[in-house]
Structure formats: C-alpha cells, structure tokens
Amino acid sequence: MKKTGIFYGSTTGTTESVARLIAEKLGVSPEDVHDVSKLDAALAESYEALILGTSTWGDGELQDDWYDGIKVLKNANLSGKTIALFGCGDSESYSDTFCDGMGILFEDLKDSGCTFVGAVPDSDYTYASSVAAADGKFVGLALDDVNESDRTDARVSAWTEILKADLA
C-alpha cells in the first residue's frame, strides 16, 4: 500500500473518530493520523497518498483548522499524489450545505496535480444540496454521524475496501 497519511480537522471529535476508524480499516498506523492544525508542507509531501477529512460548519464552511491547512496544501507539491476525501455533516438540519466542507477541499486542490479517488454515489443519502456532489456522486465519503450514526461503520467499511485498490 502507498505510504498514506490521514489528516483531519475536528471540533467536536467526530471527524477525528472517523479518521481513526478509517486508519484502522486500512491498516494505517496511528502515527500517520494527524490533526490538520499540525500540517506542514514537508509532512504532506512525505506521503504518497493523503486522506483528508473535514466537518462542515456554519453556512457550509470548512472546519476552522482547515483554513490554514488548505493554504499549506496549496503550497505543497501534490503532483502525483493520490487524495481521498471524507466529510462529516448533518443532512437534516443542514440539508442545503451537506458536507460542503469536503467539496471546498476538492475545489481548492483539484488543480494541484493530484489524483482524487474514493467518489461515492449519492443515491443512498437524503439531502437538498451539496457542493461536494456532482453527477450523482460525492467527491468522497459523506457521513452523517448525527442522524445516521448506525450507517457510519458500514459506509466506512465499504469505502475503505474500495480505497484499498486505489492505494495499492
């Protein structure tokens, strides 16, 4: 498997918990799971693959720590890197901005020379709108641990099985 680093921005702990679950299912060492507030270009560049996770706050905004983290990534050399995204959101209370943070990460990094993997069909979700979705797919794994916590483990398991081939 490609050397993989997982970076998360988490205010309440949900995104961090999901990041650790993804690491466990992929066999990524806990030492390779990082809070994005500690991200620097050298750390990002030391990995062949990056899994980036954010929650969505306010009116469809990134989790706070990602504002500096995205600046670091935009200045890092991501050419040839494999990137997978996951996002946590609330599809009931914030149905019109569901997992928008993940979509913001995608938009900010799509021209960096990296290859995105891990898109997920949106047919299994109920939401009104998301900048993380296009053509019937989310740009990564969308999770609603608030209203659908009973589906989180199965969604993560299915997604990581798909990722294993992309990270081989």
PDB file of N, CA, C and O in Angstrom, residues 40-112:
ATOM      1  N   ASP A  40       2.321  20.587   7.897  1.00  0.00           N
ATOM      2  CA  ASP A  40       3.241  21.452   7.157  1.00  0.00           C
ATOM      3  C   ASP A  40       3.546  20.760   5.832  1.00  0.00           C
ATOM      4  O   ASP A  40       3.223  19.587   5.640  1.00  0.00           O
ATOM      5  N   ALA A  41       4.131  21.517   4.912  1.00  0.00           N
ATOM      6  CA  ALA A  41       4.349  21.002   3.555  1.00  0.00           C
ATOM      7  C   ALA A  41       5.222  19.744   3.560  1.00  0.00           C
ATOM      8  O   ALA A  41       4.949  18.792   2.822  1.00  0.00           O
ATOM      9  N   ALA A  42       6.259  19.730   4.379  1.00  0.00           N
ATOM     10  CA  ALA A  42       7.159  18.571   4.417  1.00  0.00           C
ATOM     11  C   ALA A  42       6.410  17.312   4.851  1.00  0.00           C
ATOM     12  O   ALA A  42       6.629  16.234   4.295  1.00  0.00           O
ATOM     13  N   LEU A  43       5.526  17.446   5.823  1.00  0.00           N
ATOM     14  CA  LEU A  43       4.759  16.288   6.279  1.00  0.00           C
ATOM     15  C   LEU A  43       3.838  15.796   5.162  1.00  0.00           C
ATOM     16  O   LEU A  43       3.787  14.604   4.871  1.00  0.00           O
ATOM     17  N   ALA A  44       3.131  16.701   4.523  1.00  0.00           N
ATOM     18  CA  ALA A  44       2.235  16.314   3.420  1.00  0.00           C
ATOM     19  C   ALA A  44       3.021  15.648   2.297  1.00  0.00           C
ATOM     20  O   ALA A  44       2.592  14.630   1.747  1.00  0.00           O
ATOM     21  N   GLU A  45       4.164  16.199   1.954  1.00  0.00           N
ATOM     22  CA  GLU A  45       4.968  15.675   0.853  1.00  0.00           C
ATOM     23  C   GLU A  45       5.627  14.342   1.185  1.00  0.00           C
ATOM     24  O   GLU A  45       6.074  13.632   0.285  1.00  0.00           O
ATOM     25  N   SER A  46       5.685  13.976   2.470  1.00  0.00           N
ATOM     26  CA  SER A  46       6.308  12.705   2.862  1.00  0.00           C
ATOM     27  C   SER A  46       5.402  11.505   2.575  1.00  0.00           C
ATOM     28  O   SER A  46       5.840  10.365   2.679  1.00  0.00           O
ATOM     29  N   TYR A  47       4.157  11.764   2.206  1.00  0.00           N
ATOM     30  CA  TYR A  47       3.206  10.690   1.910  1.00  0.00           C
ATOM     31  C   TYR A  47       2.935  10.605   0.408  1.00  0.00           C
ATOM     32  O   TYR A  47       2.914  11.608  -0.280  1.00  0.00           O
ATOM     33  N   GLU A  48       2.680   9.371  -0.051  1.00  0.00           N
ATOM     34  CA  GLU A  48       2.268   9.160  -1.437  1.00  0.00           C
ATOM     35  C   GLU A  48       0.769   9.392  -1.600  1.00  0.00           C
ATOM     36  O   GLU A  48       0.295   9.755  -2.669  1.00  0.00           O
ATOM     37  N   ALA A  49       0.038   9.135  -0.522  1.00  0.00           N
ATOM     38  CA  ALA A  49      -1.418   9.283  -0.531  1.00  0.00           C
ATOM     39  C   ALA A  49      -1.850  10.055   0.712  1.00  0.00           C
ATOM     40  O   ALA A  49      -1.286   9.864   1.794  1.00  0.00           O
ATOM     41  N   LEU A  50      -2.845  10.900   0.526  1.00  0.00           N
ATOM     42  CA  LEU A  50      -3.398  11.682   1.625  1.00  0.00           C
ATOM     43  C   LEU A  50      -4.895  11.422   1.698  1.00  0.00           C
ATOM     44  O   LEU A  50      -5.584  11.446   0.672  1.00  0.00           O
ATOM     45  N   ILE A  51      -5.376  11.167   2.897  1.00  0.00           N
ATOM     46  CA  ILE A  51      -6.814  11.083   3.140  1.00  0.00           C
ATOM     47  C   ILE A  51      -7.149  12.278   4.015  1.00  0.00           C
ATOM     48  O   ILE A  51      -6.591  12.437   5.105  1.00  0.00           O
ATOM     49  N   LEU A  52      -8.020  13.142   3.505  1.00  0.00           N
ATOM     50  CA  LEU A  52      -8.323  14.410   4.162  1.00  0.00           C
ATOM     51  C   LEU A  52      -9.765  14.424   4.623  1.00  0.00           C
ATOM     52  O   LEU A  52     -10.673  14.148   3.826  1.00  0.00           O
ATOM     53  N   GLY A  53      -9.988  14.765   5.879  1.00  0.00           N
ATOM     54  CA  GLY A  53     -11.337  14.782   6.417  1.00  0.00           C
ATOM     55  C   GLY A  53     -11.680  16.081   7.112  1.00  0.00           C
ATOM     56  O   GLY A  53     -10.855  16.642   7.836  1.00  0.00           O
ATOM     57  N   THR A  54     -12.887  16.540   6.863  1.00  0.00           N
ATOM     58  CA  THR A  54     -13.372  17.763   7.498  1.00  0.00           C
ATOM     59  C   THR A  54     -14.850  17.638   7.819  1.00  0.00           C
ATOM     60  O   THR A  54     -15.580  16.898   7.157  1.00  0.00           O
ATOM     61  N   SER A  55     -15.251  18.374   8.815  1.00  0.00           N
ATOM     62  CA  SER A  55     -16.678  18.547   9.058  1.00  0.00           C
ATOM     63  C   SER A  55     -17.088  19.836   8.360  1.00  0.00           C
ATOM     64  O   SER A  55     -16.259  20.564   7.837  1.00  0.00           O
ATOM     65  N   THR A  56     -18.385  20.084   8.334  1.00  0.00           N
ATOM     66  CA  THR A  56     -18.914  21.306   7.726  1.00  0.00           C
ATOM     67  C   THR A  56     -19.574  22.121   8.830  1.00  0.00           C
ATOM     68  O   THR A  56     -20.326  21.575   9.639  1.00  0.00           O
ATOM     69  N   TRP A  57     -19.272  23.413   8.856  1.00  0.00           N
ATOM     70  CA  TRP A  57     -19.768  24.296   9.916  1.00  0.00           C
ATOM     71  C   TRP A  57     -20.508  25.486   9.337  1.00  0.00           C
ATOM     72  O   TRP A  57     -20.307  25.849   8.169  1.00  0.00           O
ATOM     73  N   GLY A  58     -21.308  26.110  10.173  1.00  0.00           N
ATOM     74  CA  GLY A  58     -21.984  27.343   9.780  1.00  0.00           C
ATOM     75  C   GLY A  58     -22.788  27.156   8.514  1.00  0.00           C
ATOM     76  O   GLY A  58     -23.524  26.190   8.361  1.00  0.00           O
ATOM     77  N   ASP A  59     -22.614  28.069   7.599  1.00  0.00           N
ATOM     78  CA  ASP A  59     -23.355  28.046   6.343  1.00  0.00           C
ATOM     79  C   ASP A  59     -22.531  27.351   5.258  1.00  0.00           C
ATOM     80  O   ASP A  59     -22.205  27.936   4.229  1.00  0.00           O
ATOM     81  N   GLY A  60     -22.136  26.097   5.518  1.00  0.00           N
ATOM     82  CA  GLY A  60     -21.392  25.318   4.535  1.00  0.00           C
ATOM     83  C   GLY A  60     -19.913  25.620   4.510  1.00  0.00           C
ATOM     84  O   GLY A  60     -19.287  25.584   3.453  1.00  0.00           O
ATOM     85  N   GLU A  61     -19.316  25.878   5.673  1.00  0.00           N
ATOM     86  CA  GLU A  61     -17.908  26.265   5.748  1.00  0.00           C
ATOM     87  C   GLU A  61     -17.032  25.116   6.229  1.00  0.00           C
ATOM     88  O   GLU A  61     -17.499  24.180   6.869  1.00  0.00           O
ATOM     89  N   LEU A  62     -15.741  25.264   5.930  1.00  0.00           N
ATOM     90  CA  LEU A  62     -14.743  24.311   6.419  1.00  0.00           C
ATOM     91  C   LEU A  62     -14.635  24.358   7.935  1.00  0.00           C
ATOM     92  O   LEU A  62     -14.886  25.404   8.544  1.00  0.00           O
ATOM     93  N   GLN A  63     -14.192  23.264   8.502  1.00  0.00           N
ATOM     94  CA  GLN A  63     -13.823  23.254   9.918  1.00  0.00           C
ATOM     95  C   GLN A  63     -12.646  24.226  10.075  1.00  0.00           C
ATOM     96  O   GLN A  63     -11.778  24.315   9.205  1.00  0.00           O
ATOM     97  N   ASP A  64     -12.612  24.977  11.161  1.00  0.00           N
ATOM     98  CA  ASP A  64     -11.664  26.088  11.353  1.00  0.00           C
ATOM     99  C   ASP A  64     -10.202  25.761  11.066  1.00  0.00           C
ATOM    100  O   ASP A  64      -9.501  26.557  10.443  1.00  0.00           O
ATOM    101  N   ASP A  65      -9.715  24.610  11.519  1.00  0.00           N
ATOM    102  CA  ASP A  65      -8.298  24.287  11.349  1.00  0.00           C
ATOM    103  C   ASP A  65      -7.910  24.094   9.890  1.00  0.00           C
ATOM    104  O   ASP A  65      -6.735  24.185   9.531  1.00  0.00           O
ATOM    105  N   TRP A  66      -8.886  23.833   9.032  1.00  0.00           N
ATOM    106  CA  TRP A  66      -8.600  23.610   7.618  1.00  0.00           C
ATOM    107  C   TRP A  66      -8.243  24.887   6.865  1.00  0.00           C
ATOM    108  O   TRP A  66      -7.639  24.820   5.792  1.00  0.00           O
ATOM    109  N   TYR A  67      -8.597  26.059   7.394  1.00  0.00           N
ATOM    110  CA  TYR A  67      -8.274  27.293   6.659  1.00  0.00           C
ATOM    111  C   TYR A  67      -6.765  27.451   6.508  1.00  0.00           C
ATOM    112  O   TYR A  67      -6.283  27.787   5.419  1.00  0.00           O
ATOM    113  N   ASP A  68      -6.012  27.165   7.563  1.00  0.00           N
ATOM    114  CA  ASP A  68      -4.549  27.179   7.448  1.00  0.00           C
ATOM    115  C   ASP A  68      -4.055  25.925   6.741  1.00  0.00           C
ATOM    116  O   ASP A  68      -3.116  25.980   5.953  1.00  0.00           O
ATOM    117  N   GLY A  69      -4.699  24.795   7.011  1.00  0.00           N
ATOM    118  CA  GLY A  69      -4.286  23.533   6.399  1.00  0.00           C
ATOM    119  C   GLY A  69      -4.373  23.565   4.883  1.00  0.00           C
ATOM    120  O   GLY A  69      -3.473  23.073   4.191  1.00  0.00           O
ATOM    121  N   ILE A  70      -5.410  24.169   4.347  1.00  0.00           N
ATOM    122  CA  ILE A  70      -5.558  24.222   2.890  1.00  0.00           C
ATOM    123  C   ILE A  70      -4.490  25.123   2.275  1.00  0.00           C
ATOM    124  O   ILE A  70      -3.981  24.842   1.185  1.00  0.00           O
ATOM    125  N   LYS A  71      -4.112  26.178   2.976  1.00  0.00           N
ATOM    126  CA  LYS A  71      -3.016  27.039   2.488  1.00  0.00           C
ATOM    127  C   LYS A  71      -1.719  26.245   2.407  1.00  0.00           C
ATOM    128  O   LYS A  71      -0.960  26.367   1.437  1.00  0.00           O
ATOM    129  N   VAL A  72      -1.455  25.431   3.418  1.00  0.00           N
ATOM    130  CA  VAL A  72      -0.251  24.593   3.422  1.00  0.00           C
ATOM    131  C   VAL A  72      -0.280  23.640   2.223  1.00  0.00           C
ATOM    132  O   VAL A  72       0.707  23.513   1.491  1.00  0.00           O
ATOM    133  N   LEU A  73      -1.411  22.977   2.013  1.00  0.00           N
ATOM    134  CA  LEU A  73      -1.500  22.016   0.913  1.00  0.00           C
ATOM    135  C   LEU A  73      -1.385  22.688  -0.448  1.00  0.00           C
ATOM    136  O   LEU A  73      -0.777  22.129  -1.364  1.00  0.00           O
ATOM    137  N   LYS A  74      -1.943  23.871  -0.582  1.00  0.00           N
ATOM    138  CA  LYS A  74      -1.849  24.572  -1.866  1.00  0.00           C
ATOM    139  C   LYS A  74      -0.408  24.967  -2.187  1.00  0.00           C
ATOM    140  O   LYS A  74      -0.050  25.112  -3.359  1.00  0.00           O
ATOM    141  N   ASN A  75       0.423  25.118  -1.163  1.00  0.00           N
ATOM    142  CA  ASN A  75       1.830  25.464  -1.362  1.00  0.00           C
ATOM    143  C   ASN A  75       2.747  24.241  -1.372  1.00  0.00           C
ATOM    144  O   ASN A  75       3.943  24.371  -1.591  1.00  0.00           O
ATOM    145  N   ALA A  76       2.189  23.072  -1.118  1.00  0.00           N
ATOM    146  CA  ALA A  76       2.977  21.832  -1.143  1.00  0.00           C
ATOM    147  C   ALA A  76       2.963  21.266  -2.565  1.00  0.00           C
ATOM    148  O   ALA A  76       2.112  21.611  -3.377  1.00  0.00           O
ATOM    149  N   ASN A  77       3.895  20.378  -2.839  1.00  0.00           N
ATOM    150  CA  ASN A  77       3.931  19.700  -4.129  1.00  0.00           C
ATOM    151  C   ASN A  77       3.052  18.456  -4.033  1.00  0.00           C
ATOM    152  O   ASN A  77       3.453  17.444  -3.479  1.00  0.00           O
ATOM    153  N   LEU A  78       1.856  18.550  -4.581  1.00  0.00           N
ATOM    154  CA  LEU A  78       0.921  17.419  -4.555  1.00  0.00           C
ATOM    155  C   LEU A  78       0.879  16.674  -5.879  1.00  0.00           C
ATOM    156  O   LEU A  78       0.107  15.729  -6.039  1.00  0.00           O
ATOM    157  N   SER A  79       1.714  17.059  -6.813  1.00  0.00           N
ATOM    158  CA  SER A  79       1.744  16.424  -8.121  1.00  0.00           C
ATOM    159  C   SER A  79       2.025  14.930  -7.974  1.00  0.00           C
ATOM    160  O   SER A  79       2.989  14.522  -7.320  1.00  0.00           O
ATOM    161  N   GLY A  80       1.161  14.118  -8.557  1.00  0.00           N
ATOM    162  CA  GLY A  80       1.331  12.677  -8.492  1.00  0.00           C
ATOM    163  C   GLY A  80       0.799  12.027  -7.228  1.00  0.00           C
ATOM    164  O   GLY A  80       0.799  10.801  -7.119  1.00  0.00           O
ATOM    165  N   LYS A  81       0.332  12.802  -6.272  1.00  0.00           N
ATOM    166  CA  LYS A  81      -0.209  12.245  -5.034  1.00  0.00           C
ATOM    167  C   LYS A  81      -1.635  11.729  -5.277  1.00  0.00           C
ATOM    168  O   LYS A  81      -2.362  12.235  -6.128  1.00  0.00           O
ATOM    169  N   THR A  82      -2.012  10.745  -4.510  1.00  0.00           N
ATOM    170  CA  THR A  82      -3.377  10.237  -4.513  1.00  0.00           C
ATOM    171  C   THR A  82      -4.077  10.838  -3.303  1.00  0.00           C
ATOM    172  O   THR A  82      -3.554  10.777  -2.190  1.00  0.00           O
ATOM    173  N   ILE A  83      -5.265  11.411  -3.524  1.00  0.00           N
ATOM    174  CA  ILE A  83      -6.001  12.035  -2.423  1.00  0.00           C
ATOM    175  C   ILE A  83      -7.420  11.488  -2.383  1.00  0.00           C
ATOM    176  O   ILE A  83      -8.106  11.403  -3.405  1.00  0.00           O
ATOM    177  N   ALA A  84      -7.840  11.113  -1.167  1.00  0.00           N
ATOM    178  CA  ALA A  84      -9.229  10.712  -0.910  1.00  0.00           C
ATOM    179  C   ALA A  84      -9.780  11.654   0.147  1.00  0.00           C
ATOM    180  O   ALA A  84      -9.056  12.093   1.047  1.00  0.00           O
ATOM    181  N   LEU A  85     -11.053  11.977   0.026  1.00  0.00           N
ATOM    182  CA  LEU A  85     -11.699  12.915   0.935  1.00  0.00           C
ATOM    183  C   LEU A  85     -12.837  12.245   1.690  1.00  0.00           C
ATOM    184  O   LEU A  85     -13.510  11.365   1.163  1.00  0.00           O
ATOM    185  N   PHE A  86     -13.036  12.686   2.938  1.00  0.00           N
ATOM    186  CA  PHE A  86     -14.245  12.311   3.654  1.00  0.00           C
ATOM    187  C   PHE A  86     -14.748  13.523   4.407  1.00  0.00           C
ATOM    188  O   PHE A  86     -13.982  14.408   4.780  1.00  0.00           O
ATOM    189  N   GLY A  87     -16.061  13.572   4.561  1.00  0.00           N
ATOM    190  CA  GLY A  87     -16.668  14.712   5.223  1.00  0.00           C
ATOM    191  C   GLY A  87     -17.782  14.293   6.150  1.00  0.00           C
ATOM    192  O   GLY A  87     -18.503  13.331   5.878  1.00  0.00           O
ATOM    193  N   CYS A  88     -17.905  15.036   7.237  1.00  0.00           N
ATOM    194  CA  CYS A  88     -18.985  14.810   8.187  1.00  0.00           C
ATOM    195  C   CYS A  88     -19.938  15.989   8.116  1.00  0.00           C
ATOM    196  O   CYS A  88     -19.501  17.147   8.076  1.00  0.00           O
ATOM    197  N   GLY A  89     -21.227  15.687   8.090  1.00  0.00           N
ATOM    198  CA  GLY A  89     -22.223  16.734   8.019  1.00  0.00           C
ATOM    199  C   GLY A  89     -23.521  16.302   8.660  1.00  0.00           C
ATOM    200  O   GLY A  89     -23.631  15.200   9.202  1.00  0.00           O
ATOM    201  N   ASP A  90     -24.511  17.172   8.594  1.00  0.00           N
ATOM    202  CA  ASP A  90     -25.828  16.936   9.164  1.00  0.00           C
ATOM    203  C   ASP A  90     -26.845  17.102   8.036  1.00  0.00           C
ATOM    204  O   ASP A  90     -27.142  18.218   7.619  1.00  0.00           O
ATOM    205  N   SER A  91     -27.337  15.988   7.533  1.00  0.00           N
ATOM    206  CA  SER A  91     -28.213  16.017   6.357  1.00  0.00           C
ATOM    207  C   SER A  91     -29.639  16.456   6.671  1.00  0.00           C
ATOM    208  O   SER A  91     -30.417  16.701   5.755  1.00  0.00           O
ATOM    209  N   GLU A  92     -29.989  16.563   7.942  1.00  0.00           N
ATOM    210  CA  GLU A  92     -31.331  17.021   8.303  1.00  0.00           C
ATOM    211  C   GLU A  92     -31.338  18.518   8.611  1.00  0.00           C
ATOM    212  O   GLU A  92     -32.027  19.281   7.958  1.00  0.00           O
ATOM    213  N   SER A  93     -30.551  18.951   9.584  1.00  0.00           N
ATOM    214  CA  SER A  93     -30.549  20.363   9.986  1.00  0.00           C
ATOM    215  C   SER A  93     -29.858  21.254   8.958  1.00  0.00           C
ATOM    216  O   SER A  93     -30.182  22.435   8.849  1.00  0.00           O
ATOM    217  N   TYR A  94     -28.900  20.692   8.226  1.00  0.00           N
ATOM    218  CA  TYR A  94     -28.134  21.466   7.230  1.00  0.00           C
ATOM    219  C   TYR A  94     -28.187  20.760   5.880  1.00  0.00           C
ATOM    220  O   TYR A  94     -27.165  20.562   5.231  1.00  0.00           O
ATOM    221  N   SER A  95     -29.384  20.403   5.476  1.00  0.00           N
ATOM    222  CA  SER A  95     -29.597  19.643   4.253  1.00  0.00           C
ATOM    223  C   SER A  95     -29.119  20.384   2.999  1.00  0.00           C
ATOM    224  O   SER A  95     -28.726  19.757   2.022  1.00  0.00           O
ATOM    225  N   ASP A  96     -29.117  21.726   3.040  1.00  0.00           N
ATOM    226  CA  ASP A  96     -28.727  22.501   1.855  1.00  0.00           C
ATOM    227  C   ASP A  96     -27.226  22.779   1.780  1.00  0.00           C
ATOM    228  O   ASP A  96     -26.761  23.354   0.802  1.00  0.00           O
ATOM    229  N   THR A  97     -26.461  22.367   2.797  1.00  0.00           N
ATOM    230  CA  THR A  97     -25.000  22.516   2.769  1.00  0.00           C
ATOM    231  C   THR A  97     -24.324  21.223   3.236  1.00  0.00           C
ATOM    232  O   THR A  97     -23.222  21.246   3.771  1.00  0.00           O
ATOM    233  N   PHE A  98     -24.975  20.090   2.993  1.00  0.00           N
ATOM    234  CA  PHE A  98     -24.487  18.805   3.495  1.00  0.00           C
ATOM    235  C   PHE A  98     -23.080  18.495   2.978  1.00  0.00           C
ATOM    236  O   PHE A  98     -22.846  18.407   1.773  1.00  0.00           O
ATOM    237  N   CYS A  99     -22.157  18.356   3.896  1.00  0.00           N
ATOM    238  CA  CYS A  99     -20.750  18.006   3.602  1.00  0.00           C
ATOM    239  C   CYS A  99     -20.081  18.986   2.645  1.00  0.00           C
ATOM    240  O   CYS A  99     -19.139  18.612   1.928  1.00  0.00           O
ATOM    241  N   ASP A 100     -20.517  20.246   2.644  1.00  0.00           N
ATOM    242  CA  ASP A 100     -19.889  21.246   1.778  1.00  0.00           C
ATOM    243  C   ASP A 100     -18.392  21.400   2.050  1.00  0.00           C
ATOM    244  O   ASP A 100     -17.621  21.685   1.136  1.00  0.00           O
ATOM    245  N   GLY A 101     -17.964  21.210   3.291  1.00  0.00           N
ATOM    246  CA  GLY A 101     -16.538  21.331   3.606  1.00  0.00           C
ATOM    247  C   GLY A 101     -15.688  20.413   2.740  1.00  0.00           C
ATOM    248  O   GLY A 101     -14.623  20.803   2.245  1.00  0.00           O
ATOM    249  N   MET A 102     -16.157  19.200   2.526  1.00  0.00           N
ATOM    250  CA  MET A 102     -15.439  18.253   1.671  1.00  0.00           C
ATOM    251  C   MET A 102     -15.361  18.785   0.241  1.00  0.00           C
ATOM    252  O   MET A 102     -14.329  18.665  -0.423  1.00  0.00           O
ATOM    253  N   GLY A 103     -16.434  19.383  -0.223  1.00  0.00           N
ATOM    254  CA  GLY A 103     -16.440  19.968  -1.563  1.00  0.00           C
ATOM    255  C   GLY A 103     -15.478  21.136  -1.686  1.00  0.00           C
ATOM    256  O   GLY A 103     -14.848  21.321  -2.733  1.00  0.00           O
ATOM    257  N   ILE A 104     -15.344  21.916  -0.626  1.00  0.00           N
ATOM    258  CA  ILE A 104     -14.393  23.041  -0.623  1.00  0.00           C
ATOM    259  C   ILE A 104     -12.964  22.514  -0.740  1.00  0.00           C
ATOM    260  O   ILE A 104     -12.154  23.048  -1.511  1.00  0.00           O
ATOM    261  N   LEU A 105     -12.635  21.466   0.012  1.00  0.00           N
ATOM    262  CA  LEU A 105     -11.300  20.867  -0.103  1.00  0.00           C
ATOM    263  C   LEU A 105     -11.038  20.420  -1.539  1.00  0.00           C
ATOM    264  O   LEU A 105      -9.965  20.661  -2.095  1.00  0.00           O
ATOM    265  N   PHE A 106     -12.020  19.762  -2.137  1.00  0.00           N
ATOM    266  CA  PHE A 106     -11.875  19.295  -3.524  1.00  0.00           C
ATOM    267  C   PHE A 106     -11.619  20.472  -4.464  1.00  0.00           C
ATOM    268  O   PHE A 106     -10.682  20.433  -5.272  1.00  0.00           O
ATOM    269  N   GLU A 107     -12.435  21.493  -4.375  1.00  0.00           N
ATOM    270  CA  GLU A 107     -12.297  22.661  -5.265  1.00  0.00           C
ATOM    271  C   GLU A 107     -10.928  23.320  -5.105  1.00  0.00           C
ATOM    272  O   GLU A 107     -10.312  23.722  -6.086  1.00  0.00           O
ATOM    273  N   ASP A 108     -10.466  23.432  -3.869  1.00  0.00           N
ATOM    274  CA  ASP A 108      -9.186  24.093  -3.607  1.00  0.00           C
ATOM    275  C   ASP A 108      -7.987  23.287  -4.090  1.00  0.00           C
ATOM    276  O   ASP A 108      -6.923  23.854  -4.343  1.00  0.00           O
ATOM    277  N   LEU A 109      -8.143  21.969  -4.211  1.00  0.00           N
ATOM    278  CA  LEU A 109      -6.997  21.117  -4.557  1.00  0.00           C
ATOM    279  C   LEU A 109      -7.081  20.472  -5.940  1.00  0.00           C
ATOM    280  O   LEU A 109      -6.118  19.840  -6.386  1.00  0.00           O
ATOM    281  N   LYS A 110      -8.185  20.640  -6.644  1.00  0.00           N
ATOM    282  CA  LYS A 110      -8.384  19.900  -7.890  1.00  0.00           C
ATOM    283  C   LYS A 110      -7.364  20.229  -8.976  1.00  0.00           C
ATOM    284  O   LYS A 110      -7.126  19.410  -9.854  1.00  0.00           O
ATOM    285  N   ASP A 111      -6.739  21.375  -8.930  1.00  0.00           N
ATOM    286  CA  ASP A 111      -5.751  21.745  -9.941  1.00  0.00           C
ATOM    287  C   ASP A 111      -4.313  21.605  -9.446  1.00  0.00           C
ATOM    288  O   ASP A 111      -3.396  22.182 -10.023  1.00  0.00           O
ATOM    289  N   SER A 112      -4.109  20.813  -8.394  1.00  0.00           N
ATOM    290  CA  SER A 112      -2.786  20.693  -7.767  1.00  0.00           C
ATOM    291  C   SER A 112      -1.923  19.599  -8.385  1.00  0.00           C
ATOM    292  O   SER A 112      -0.785  19.411  -7.960  1.00  0.00           O
TER     293      SER A 112
END
